[in-house]
Coordinates of C-alpha atoms in Angstrom, one line a residue:
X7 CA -14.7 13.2 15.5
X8 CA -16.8 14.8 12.8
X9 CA -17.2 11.6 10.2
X10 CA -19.0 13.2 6.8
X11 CA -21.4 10.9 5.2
X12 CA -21.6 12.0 1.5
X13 CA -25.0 12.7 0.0
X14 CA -25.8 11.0 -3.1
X15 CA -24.3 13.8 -5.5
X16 CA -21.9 13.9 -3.6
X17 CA -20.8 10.1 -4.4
X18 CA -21.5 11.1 -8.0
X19 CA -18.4 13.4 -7.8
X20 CA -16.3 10.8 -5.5
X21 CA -16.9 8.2 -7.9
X22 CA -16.0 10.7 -10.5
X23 CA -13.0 11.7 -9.6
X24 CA -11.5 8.5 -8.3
X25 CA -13.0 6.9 -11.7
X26 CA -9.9 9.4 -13.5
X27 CA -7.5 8.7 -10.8
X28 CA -7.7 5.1 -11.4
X29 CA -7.0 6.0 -15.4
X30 CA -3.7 8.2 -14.5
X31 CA -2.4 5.1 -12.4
X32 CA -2.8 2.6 -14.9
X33 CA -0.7 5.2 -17.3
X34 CA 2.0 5.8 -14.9
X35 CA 2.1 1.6 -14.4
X36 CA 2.6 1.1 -17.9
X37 CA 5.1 3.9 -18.5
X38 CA 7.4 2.4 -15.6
X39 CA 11.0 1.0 -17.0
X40 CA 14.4 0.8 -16.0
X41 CA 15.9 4.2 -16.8
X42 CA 13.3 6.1 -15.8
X43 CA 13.9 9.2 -12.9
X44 CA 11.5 9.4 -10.7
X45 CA 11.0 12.9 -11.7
X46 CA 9.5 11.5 -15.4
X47 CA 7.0 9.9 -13.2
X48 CA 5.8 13.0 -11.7
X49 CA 5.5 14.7 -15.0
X50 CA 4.0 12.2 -16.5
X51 CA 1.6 12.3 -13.5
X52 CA 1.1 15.6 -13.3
X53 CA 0.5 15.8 -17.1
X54 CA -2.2 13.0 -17.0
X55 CA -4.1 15.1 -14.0
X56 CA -4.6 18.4 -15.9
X57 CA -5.3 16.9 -19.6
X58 CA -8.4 15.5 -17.3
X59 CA -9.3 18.8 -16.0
X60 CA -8.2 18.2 -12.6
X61 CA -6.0 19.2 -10.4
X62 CA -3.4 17.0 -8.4
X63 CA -4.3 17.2 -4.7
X64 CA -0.8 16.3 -3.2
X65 CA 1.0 19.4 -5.1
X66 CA 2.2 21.7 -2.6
X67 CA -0.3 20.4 0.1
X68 CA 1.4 21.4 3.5
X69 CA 4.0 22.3 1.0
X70 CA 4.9 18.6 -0.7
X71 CA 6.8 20.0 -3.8
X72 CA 5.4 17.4 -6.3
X73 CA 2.4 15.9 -7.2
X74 CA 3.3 12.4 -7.5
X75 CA 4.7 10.6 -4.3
X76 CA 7.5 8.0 -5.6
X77 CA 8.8 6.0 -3.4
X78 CA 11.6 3.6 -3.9
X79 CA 12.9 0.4 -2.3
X80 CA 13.2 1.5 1.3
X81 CA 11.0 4.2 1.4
X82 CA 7.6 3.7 2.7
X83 CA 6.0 6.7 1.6
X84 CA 6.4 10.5 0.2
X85 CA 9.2 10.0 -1.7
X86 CA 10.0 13.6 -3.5
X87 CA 10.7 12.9 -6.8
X88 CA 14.0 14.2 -8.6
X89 CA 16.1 14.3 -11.7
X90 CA 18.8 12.1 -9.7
X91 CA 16.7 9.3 -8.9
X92 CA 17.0 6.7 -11.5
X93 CA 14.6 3.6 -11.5
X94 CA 17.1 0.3 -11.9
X95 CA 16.0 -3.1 -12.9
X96 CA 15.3 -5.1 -10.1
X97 CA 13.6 -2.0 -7.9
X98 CA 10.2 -1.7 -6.8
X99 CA 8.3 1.7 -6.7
X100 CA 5.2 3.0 -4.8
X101 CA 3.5 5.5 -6.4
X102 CA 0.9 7.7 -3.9
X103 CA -1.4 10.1 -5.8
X104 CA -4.7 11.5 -6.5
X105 CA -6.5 14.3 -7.6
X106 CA -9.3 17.2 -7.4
X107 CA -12.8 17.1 -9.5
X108 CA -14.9 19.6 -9.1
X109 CA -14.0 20.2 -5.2
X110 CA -14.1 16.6 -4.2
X111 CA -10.5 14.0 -3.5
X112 CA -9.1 11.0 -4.7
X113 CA -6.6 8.9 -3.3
X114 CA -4.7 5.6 -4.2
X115 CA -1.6 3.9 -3.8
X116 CA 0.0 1.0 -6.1
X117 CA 3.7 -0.5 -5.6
X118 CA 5.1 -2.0 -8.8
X119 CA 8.1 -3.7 -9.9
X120 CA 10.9 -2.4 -12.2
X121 CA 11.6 -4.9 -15.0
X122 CA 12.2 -7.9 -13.3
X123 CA 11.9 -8.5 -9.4
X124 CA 13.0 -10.6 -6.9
X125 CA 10.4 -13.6 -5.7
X126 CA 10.8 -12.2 -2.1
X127 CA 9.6 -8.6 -3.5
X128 CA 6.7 -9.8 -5.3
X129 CA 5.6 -11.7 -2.4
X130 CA 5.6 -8.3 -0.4
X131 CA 3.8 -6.5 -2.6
X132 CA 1.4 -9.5 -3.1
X133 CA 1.0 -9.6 0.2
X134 CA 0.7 -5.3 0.9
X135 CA -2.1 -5.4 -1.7
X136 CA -4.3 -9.0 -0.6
X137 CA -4.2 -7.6 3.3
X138 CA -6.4 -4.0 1.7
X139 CA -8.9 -7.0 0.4
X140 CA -9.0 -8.5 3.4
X141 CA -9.4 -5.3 5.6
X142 CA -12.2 -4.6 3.1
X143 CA -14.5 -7.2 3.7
X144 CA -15.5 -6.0 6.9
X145 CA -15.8 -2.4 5.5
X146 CA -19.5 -2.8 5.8
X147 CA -22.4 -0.5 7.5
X148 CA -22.9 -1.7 11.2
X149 CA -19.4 -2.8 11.3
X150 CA -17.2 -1.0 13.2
X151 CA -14.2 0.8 11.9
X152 CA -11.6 -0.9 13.4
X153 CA -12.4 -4.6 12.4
X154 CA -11.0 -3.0 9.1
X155 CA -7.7 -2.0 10.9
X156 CA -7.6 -6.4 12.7
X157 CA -8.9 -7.9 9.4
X158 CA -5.5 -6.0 7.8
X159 CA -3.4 -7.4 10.8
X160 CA -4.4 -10.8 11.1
X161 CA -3.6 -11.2 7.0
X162 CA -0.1 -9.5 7.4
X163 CA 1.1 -10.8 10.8
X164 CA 1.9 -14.6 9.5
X165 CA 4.2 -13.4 7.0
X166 CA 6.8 -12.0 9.8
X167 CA 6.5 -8.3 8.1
X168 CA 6.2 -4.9 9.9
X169 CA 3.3 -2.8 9.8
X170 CA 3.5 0.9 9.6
X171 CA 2.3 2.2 12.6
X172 CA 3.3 5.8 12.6
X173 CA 1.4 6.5 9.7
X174 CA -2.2 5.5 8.8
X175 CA -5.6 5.5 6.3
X176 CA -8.1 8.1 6.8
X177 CA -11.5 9.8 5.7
X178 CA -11.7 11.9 2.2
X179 CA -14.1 14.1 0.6
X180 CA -13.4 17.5 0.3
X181 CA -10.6 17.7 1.7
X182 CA -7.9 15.0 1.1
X183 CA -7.6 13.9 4.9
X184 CA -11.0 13.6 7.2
X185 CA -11.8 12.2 9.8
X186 CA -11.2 8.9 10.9
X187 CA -8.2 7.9 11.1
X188 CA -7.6 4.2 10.0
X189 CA -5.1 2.2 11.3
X190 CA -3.5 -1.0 9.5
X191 CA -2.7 -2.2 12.8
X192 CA -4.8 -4.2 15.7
X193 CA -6.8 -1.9 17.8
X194 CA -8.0 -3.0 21.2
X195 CA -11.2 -0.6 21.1
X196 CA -13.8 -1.0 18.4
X197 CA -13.7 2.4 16.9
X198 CA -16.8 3.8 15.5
X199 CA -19.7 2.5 13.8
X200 CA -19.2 2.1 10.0
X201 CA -22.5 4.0 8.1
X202 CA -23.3 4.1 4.2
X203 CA -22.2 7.1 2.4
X204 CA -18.7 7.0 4.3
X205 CA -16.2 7.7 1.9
X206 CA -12.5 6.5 3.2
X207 CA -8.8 5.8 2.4
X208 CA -7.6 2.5 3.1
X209 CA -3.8 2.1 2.9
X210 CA -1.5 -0.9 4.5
X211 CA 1.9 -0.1 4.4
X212 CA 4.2 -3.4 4.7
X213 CA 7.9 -3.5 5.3
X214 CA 9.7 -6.7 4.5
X215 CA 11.7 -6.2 7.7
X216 CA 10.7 -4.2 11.4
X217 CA 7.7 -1.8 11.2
X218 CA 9.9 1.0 12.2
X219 CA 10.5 3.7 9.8
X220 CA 12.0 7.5 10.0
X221 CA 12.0 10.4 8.3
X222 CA 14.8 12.0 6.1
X223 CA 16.1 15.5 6.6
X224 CA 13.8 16.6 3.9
X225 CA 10.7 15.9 6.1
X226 CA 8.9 14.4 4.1
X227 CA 10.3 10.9 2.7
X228 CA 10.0 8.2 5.2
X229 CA 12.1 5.1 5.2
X230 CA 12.1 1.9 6.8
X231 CA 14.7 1.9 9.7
X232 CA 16.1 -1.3 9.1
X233 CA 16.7 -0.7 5.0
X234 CA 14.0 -3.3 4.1
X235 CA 11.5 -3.2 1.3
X236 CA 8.6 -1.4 2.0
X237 CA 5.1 -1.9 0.2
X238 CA 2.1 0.0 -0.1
X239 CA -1.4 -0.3 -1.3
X240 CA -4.4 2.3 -1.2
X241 CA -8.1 2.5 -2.4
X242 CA -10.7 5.2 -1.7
X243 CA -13.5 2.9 -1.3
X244 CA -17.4 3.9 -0.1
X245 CA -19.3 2.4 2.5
X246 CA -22.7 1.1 1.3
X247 CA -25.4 -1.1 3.0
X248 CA -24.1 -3.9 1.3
X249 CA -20.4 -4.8 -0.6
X250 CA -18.1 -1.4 0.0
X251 CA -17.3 -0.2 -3.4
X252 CA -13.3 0.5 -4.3
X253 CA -13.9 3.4 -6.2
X254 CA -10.4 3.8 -7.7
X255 CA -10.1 0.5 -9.5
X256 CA -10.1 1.0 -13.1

């Protein structure tokens, strides 16, 4: 496993790009309304990306048509986004993107509600986005990666929700996935040692229901298996001798 530790022009760029990123998601959450398709979203996405001189990594990577990932309700992650899916009141939506500055990735994740949401929604996403904060406080150099992956677990697991296990966090710099992998889930080895200048994607995905999930004919848009809400929280974040710094929080 070939773990890059970024130099410290390197974090420059990181913190750089994810610094816009974090701008485009707070644009897309405020734009978000009953009505809506989820193709606007990826427009509006999109649009946001280039004004800022970027470009949006997800965009045909391994051939992904779009450049914003919306997911709705049931699906967990890599929604495609289309003309015919229209955003009702009462929905919530997970929007997966990031972005390219001058060679280096971004990559965050937000779930929001549509207009007004149930209490039992809410507490899944409240819940999706604390365990992330929880995973993060052992995110520290000398740690070991996969105290990240238990912190996340032990938060989620007295809530009766499934974890995703079939997908996970991973490594980012320049390219959008590097190693390590980083699972949401509890890991019986320790995984490797955690050093400053690590730059890495943390990303619990929660489903209200089972942790299994399966992929739709388009082969990209996973679902839960069980038709339960699914939430789903990212932050590229940096490891540092000290606090690790989420470096796509506006």
């Amino acid at each position: 496993m070939a773990v890059t530790i970024k130099s410290a022009r390197e974090i420059e760029l990181m913190r750089e790009s994810c610094r816009l990123l974090a701008r485009v998601h707070q644009e897309m959450e405020y734009a978000i309304k009953p009505g809506m398709t989820t193709r606007d979203i990826d427009v509006l996405g999109d649009t946001l990306i280039r004004k800022l001189g970027c470009i949006p990594n997800f965009k045909n990577y391994n051939g992904y048509p779009a450049s914003i990932c919306v997911s709705v309700n049931d699906e967990v992650v890599h929604g495609i986004p289309t003309e015919k899916r229209v955003l009702q009141e009462g929905d919530i939506v997970s929007l997966d993107a990031g972005l390219i500055y001058k060679g280096y990735h971004s990559d965050a994740a937000r779930t929001h509600g549509v207009g007004q949401i149930s209490p039992e929604a809410q507490k899944l996403i409240d819940v999706t986005r604390q365990s992330f904060f929880e995973g993060i406080k052992k995110a520290r150099s000398g740690n070991h990666l996969h105290d990240i992956s238990n912190a996340i677990d032990a938060y989620i697991k007295p809530y009766g929700y499934g974890i995703v296990r079939d997908l996970v966090g991973h490594g980012i710099g320049t390219a959008l996935h590097e190693d390590p992998q980083i699972p949401n889930f509890r890991q019986m080895r320790r995984g490797i040692r955690l050093q400053a200048g690590m730059t890495l994607a943390v990303e619990p995905m929660v489903n209200m229901g089972r942790s299994d999930v399966v992929w739709l004919k388009d082969n990209w848009t996973v679902v839960t298996q069980d038709g339960s809400l699914s939430a789903h929280y990212e932050n590229t974040i940096l490891i540092t001798d000290g606090e690790p710094e989420i470096l796509t929080l506006y």
